[in-house]
Amino acid sequence: MSERQRLRSLGRLVDLQSREVDRLSADVAEKRATRERFLRNVNTLEKLAHSSGPIGGSPVLAMNRAGYKQAMLRMAATHRLDLSLHESQLALSQRELADAARRHEALDQVLQREHSNVRHVTKVKEQKHQDELASQVWWRNK
């Protein structure tokens, strides 16, 4: 494999890793937004449960309010459970994103180092060529 092909392949690999980082970033952002919705929903459900008014008045109304409050608190508990599961998935996605970002950075550094090596080798070859030309000119003028 030629040097140019190797650099092109490494460049493609860096691009693919960059796309993976972008995809994972979008996934994490989406999960964070979902987490925020869960938090707002839990907060709203708890407010609804506590704002159902005092239990009193007719027994039927009191039972209806108590049932409503219990249903809201049960739904809030279910949302909290779903939120905890979602937060564990978010943490996993964040770790995957961090790993992908590290891999991308490492590959990018390798690519930059390889480009630097190619430039150095090219510069050395060019200098050697210039030295040979100068030597030939010197021998001819001698």
PDB file of C-alpha atoms in Angstrom:
ATOM      1  CA  MET A   1       0.000   0.000   0.000  1.00  0.00           C
ATOM      2  CA  SER A   2       1.468   3.332  -1.005  1.00  0.00           C
ATOM      3  CA  GLU A   3       1.943   6.159   1.435  1.00  0.00           C
ATOM      4  CA  ARG A   4      -0.783   8.206  -0.251  1.00  0.00           C
ATOM      5  CA  GLN A   5      -3.291   5.345  -0.051  1.00  0.00           C
ATOM      6  CA  ARG A   6      -2.386   4.731   3.593  1.00  0.00           C
ATOM      7  CA  LEU A   7      -2.964   8.397   4.457  1.00  0.00           C
ATOM      8  CA  ARG A   8      -6.235   8.450   2.524  1.00  0.00           C
ATOM      9  CA  SER A   9      -7.435   5.323   4.349  1.00  0.00           C
ATOM     10  CA  LEU A  10      -6.418   6.760   7.695  1.00  0.00           C
ATOM     11  CA  GLY A  11      -8.208  10.005   6.787  1.00  0.00           C
ATOM     12  CA  ARG A  12     -11.376   8.060   5.967  1.00  0.00           C
ATOM     13  CA  LEU A  13     -11.105   6.239   9.265  1.00  0.00           C
ATOM     14  CA  VAL A  14     -10.818   9.578  11.097  1.00  0.00           C
ATOM     15  CA  ASP A  15     -13.871  10.862   9.189  1.00  0.00           C
ATOM     16  CA  LEU A  16     -15.874   7.754  10.080  1.00  0.00           C
ATOM     17  CA  GLN A  17     -14.904   8.105  13.711  1.00  0.00           C
ATOM     18  CA  SER A  18     -15.916  11.771  13.589  1.00  0.00           C
ATOM     19  CA  ARG A  19     -19.327  10.785  12.238  1.00  0.00           C
ATOM     20  CA  GLU A  20     -19.658   8.249  15.040  1.00  0.00           C
ATOM     21  CA  VAL A  21     -18.860  10.960  17.587  1.00  0.00           C
ATOM     22  CA  ASP A  22     -21.468  13.229  15.961  1.00  0.00           C
ATOM     23  CA  ARG A  23     -24.065  10.454  16.005  1.00  0.00           C
ATOM     24  CA  LEU A  24     -23.376   9.647  19.650  1.00  0.00           C
ATOM     25  CA  SER A  25     -23.462  13.357  20.544  1.00  0.00           C
ATOM     26  CA  ALA A  26     -26.898  13.656  18.975  1.00  0.00           C
ATOM     27  CA  ASP A  27     -28.021  10.529  20.832  1.00  0.00           C
ATOM     28  CA  VAL A  28     -26.798  11.932  24.161  1.00  0.00           C
ATOM     29  CA  ALA A  29     -28.477  15.279  23.461  1.00  0.00           C
ATOM     30  CA  GLU A  30     -31.746  13.496  22.696  1.00  0.00           C
ATOM     31  CA  LYS A  31     -31.494  11.446  25.886  1.00  0.00           C
ATOM     32  CA  ARG A  32     -30.770  14.581  27.922  1.00  0.00           C
ATOM     33  CA  ALA A  33     -33.867  16.226  26.466  1.00  0.00           C
ATOM     34  CA  THR A  34     -35.908  13.130  27.325  1.00  0.00           C
ATOM     35  CA  ARG A  35     -34.489  13.229  30.845  1.00  0.00           C
ATOM     36  CA  GLU A  36     -35.582  16.841  31.205  1.00  0.00           C
ATOM     37  CA  ARG A  37     -39.099  15.892  30.024  1.00  0.00           C
ATOM     38  CA  PHE A  38     -39.198  13.095  32.592  1.00  0.00           C
ATOM     39  CA  LEU A  39     -38.175  15.529  35.334  1.00  0.00           C
ATOM     40  CA  ARG A  40     -40.817  18.067  34.279  1.00  0.00           C
ATOM     41  CA  ASN A  41     -43.471  15.344  34.091  1.00  0.00           C
ATOM     42  CA  VAL A  42     -42.632  14.001  37.548  1.00  0.00           C
ATOM     43  CA  ASN A  43     -42.718  17.524  38.950  1.00  0.00           C
ATOM     44  CA  THR A  44     -46.056  18.235  37.251  1.00  0.00           C
ATOM     45  CA  LEU A  45     -47.571  14.959  38.461  1.00  0.00           C
ATOM     46  CA  GLU A  46     -46.498  15.682  42.025  1.00  0.00           C
ATOM     47  CA  LYS A  47     -47.961  19.189  41.823  1.00  0.00           C
ATOM     48  CA  LEU A  48     -51.223  17.758  40.479  1.00  0.00           C
ATOM     49  CA  ALA A  49     -51.348  15.230  43.293  1.00  0.00           C
ATOM     50  CA  HIS A  50     -50.783  17.861  45.973  1.00  0.00           C
ATOM     51  CA  SER A  51     -53.097  20.439  44.427  1.00  0.00           C
ATOM     52  CA  SER A  52     -56.114  18.197  44.351  1.00  0.00           C
ATOM     53  CA  GLY A  53     -57.441  20.126  47.327  1.00  0.00           C
ATOM     54  CA  PRO A  54     -58.233  19.161  50.862  1.00  0.00           C
ATOM     55  CA  ILE A  55     -60.041  15.961  51.432  1.00  0.00           C
ATOM     56  CA  GLY A  56     -63.407  16.886  52.791  1.00  0.00           C
ATOM     57  CA  GLY A  57     -66.930  17.683  51.763  1.00  0.00           C
ATOM     58  CA  SER A  58     -69.024  14.803  50.588  1.00  0.00           C
ATOM     59  CA  PRO A  59     -67.637  11.316  51.028  1.00  0.00           C
ATOM     60  CA  VAL A  60     -67.904  10.607  47.298  1.00  0.00           C
ATOM     61  CA  LEU A  61     -65.922  13.752  46.458  1.00  0.00           C
ATOM     62  CA  ALA A  62     -63.351  12.905  49.122  1.00  0.00           C
ATOM     63  CA  MET A  63     -62.928   9.383  47.705  1.00  0.00           C
ATOM     64  CA  ASN A  64     -62.654  10.777  44.191  1.00  0.00           C
ATOM     65  CA  ARG A  65     -59.940  13.250  45.292  1.00  0.00           C
ATOM     66  CA  ALA A  66     -58.094  10.559  47.226  1.00  0.00           C
ATOM     67  CA  GLY A  67     -58.204   8.230  44.227  1.00  0.00           C
ATOM     68  CA  TYR A  68     -56.997  11.018  41.948  1.00  0.00           C
ATOM     69  CA  LYS A  69     -54.161  11.898  44.320  1.00  0.00           C
ATOM     70  CA  GLN A  70     -53.167   8.258  44.650  1.00  0.00           C
ATOM     71  CA  ALA A  71     -53.220   7.794  40.869  1.00  0.00           C
ATOM     72  CA  MET A  72     -51.034  10.886  40.352  1.00  0.00           C
ATOM     73  CA  LEU A  73     -48.537   9.748  43.007  1.00  0.00           C
ATOM     74  CA  ARG A  74     -48.467   6.231  41.503  1.00  0.00           C
ATOM     75  CA  MET A  75     -47.864   7.710  38.041  1.00  0.00           C
ATOM     76  CA  ALA A  76     -45.108   9.961  39.447  1.00  0.00           C
ATOM     77  CA  ALA A  77     -43.465   6.906  41.043  1.00  0.00           C
ATOM     78  CA  THR A  78     -43.639   5.046  37.729  1.00  0.00           C
ATOM     79  CA  HIS A  79     -42.102   8.037  35.960  1.00  0.00           C
ATOM     80  CA  ARG A  80     -39.332   8.201  38.580  1.00  0.00           C
ATOM     81  CA  LEU A  81     -38.562   4.523  37.957  1.00  0.00           C
ATOM     82  CA  ASP A  82     -38.527   5.112  34.194  1.00  0.00           C
ATOM     83  CA  LEU A  83     -36.335   8.154  34.788  1.00  0.00           C
ATOM     84  CA  SER A  84     -33.793   6.136  36.752  1.00  0.00           C
ATOM     85  CA  LEU A  85     -33.631   3.538  33.958  1.00  0.00           C
ATOM     86  CA  HIS A  86     -33.300   6.293  31.395  1.00  0.00           C
ATOM     87  CA  GLU A  87     -30.516   7.964  33.409  1.00  0.00           C
ATOM     88  CA  SER A  88     -28.549   4.708  33.449  1.00  0.00           C
ATOM     89  CA  GLN A  89     -28.930   4.514  29.653  1.00  0.00           C
ATOM     90  CA  LEU A  90     -27.824   8.152  29.430  1.00  0.00           C
ATOM     91  CA  ALA A  91     -24.734   7.411  31.512  1.00  0.00           C
ATOM     92  CA  LEU A  92     -23.905   4.476  29.242  1.00  0.00           C
ATOM     93  CA  SER A  93     -24.346   6.656  26.141  1.00  0.00           C
ATOM     94  CA  GLN A  94     -22.119   9.325  27.664  1.00  0.00           C
ATOM     95  CA  ARG A  95     -19.401   6.731  28.296  1.00  0.00           C
ATOM     96  CA  GLU A  96     -19.724   5.499  24.703  1.00  0.00           C
ATOM     97  CA  LEU A  97     -19.443   9.098  23.496  1.00  0.00           C
ATOM     98  CA  ALA A  98     -16.346   9.710  25.619  1.00  0.00           C
ATOM     99  CA  ASP A  99     -14.749   6.494  24.313  1.00  0.00           C
ATOM    100  CA  ALA A 100     -15.556   7.405  20.715  1.00  0.00           C
ATOM    101  CA  ALA A 101     -14.177  10.911  21.222  1.00  0.00           C
ATOM    102  CA  ARG A 102     -10.933   9.453  22.636  1.00  0.00           C
ATOM    103  CA  ARG A 103     -10.635   7.054  19.691  1.00  0.00           C
ATOM    104  CA  HIS A 104     -11.273   9.904  17.254  1.00  0.00           C
ATOM    105  CA  GLU A 105      -8.670  12.091  18.942  1.00  0.00           C
ATOM    106  CA  ALA A 106      -6.111   9.266  18.921  1.00  0.00           C
ATOM    107  CA  LEU A 107      -6.723   8.527  15.236  1.00  0.00           C
ATOM    108  CA  ASP A 108      -6.564  12.221  14.399  1.00  0.00           C
ATOM    109  CA  GLN A 109      -3.232  12.508  16.187  1.00  0.00           C
ATOM    110  CA  VAL A 110      -1.909   9.492  14.282  1.00  0.00           C
ATOM    111  CA  LEU A 111      -3.092  11.068  11.022  1.00  0.00           C
ATOM    112  CA  GLN A 112      -1.434  14.382  11.865  1.00  0.00           C
ATOM    113  CA  ARG A 113       1.783  12.593  12.839  1.00  0.00           C
ATOM    114  CA  GLU A 114       1.735  10.631   9.575  1.00  0.00           C
ATOM    115  CA  HIS A 115       1.178  13.819   7.570  1.00  0.00           C
ATOM    116  CA  SER A 116       4.064  15.399   9.448  1.00  0.00           C
ATOM    117  CA  ASN A 117       6.278  12.387   8.710  1.00  0.00           C
ATOM    118  CA  VAL A 118       5.376  12.531   5.007  1.00  0.00           C
ATOM    119  CA  ARG A 119       6.160  16.259   4.900  1.00  0.00           C
ATOM    120  CA  HIS A 120       9.476  15.609   6.649  1.00  0.00           C
ATOM    121  CA  VAL A 121      10.416  12.784   4.267  1.00  0.00           C
ATOM    122  CA  THR A 122       9.441  14.941   1.288  1.00  0.00           C
ATOM    123  CA  LYS A 123      11.483  17.815   2.648  1.00  0.00           C
ATOM    124  CA  VAL A 124      14.511  15.562   3.201  1.00  0.00           C
ATOM    125  CA  LYS A 125      14.234  14.175  -0.356  1.00  0.00           C
ATOM    126  CA  GLU A 126      13.928  17.682  -1.738  1.00  0.00           C
ATOM    127  CA  GLN A 127      16.950  18.839   0.268  1.00  0.00           C
ATOM    128  CA  LYS A 128      18.942  15.816  -0.890  1.00  0.00           C
ATOM    129  CA  HIS A 129      18.020  16.627  -4.498  1.00  0.00           C
ATOM    130  CA  GLN A 130      19.062  20.261  -4.029  1.00  0.00           C
ATOM    131  CA  ASP A 131      22.352  19.131  -2.470  1.00  0.00           C
ATOM    132  CA  GLU A 132      23.020  16.820  -5.433  1.00  0.00           C
ATOM    133  CA  LEU A 133      22.338  19.650  -7.892  1.00  0.00           C
ATOM    134  CA  ALA A 134      24.607  21.971  -5.949  1.00  0.00           C
ATOM    135  CA  SER A 135      27.303  19.302  -5.884  1.00  0.00           C
ATOM    136  CA  GLN A 136      27.041  18.812  -9.654  1.00  0.00           C
ATOM    137  CA  VAL A 137      27.272  22.540 -10.238  1.00  0.00           C
ATOM    138  CA  TRP A 138      30.279  22.746  -7.945  1.00  0.00           C
ATOM    139  CA  TRP A 139      32.036  19.864  -9.767  1.00  0.00           C
ATOM    140  CA  ARG A 140      31.353  21.445 -13.149  1.00  0.00           C
ATOM    141  CA  ASN A 141      32.727  24.801 -12.060  1.00  0.00           C
ATOM    142  CA  LYS A 142      35.826  23.275 -10.531  1.00  0.00           C
TER     143      LYS A 142
END
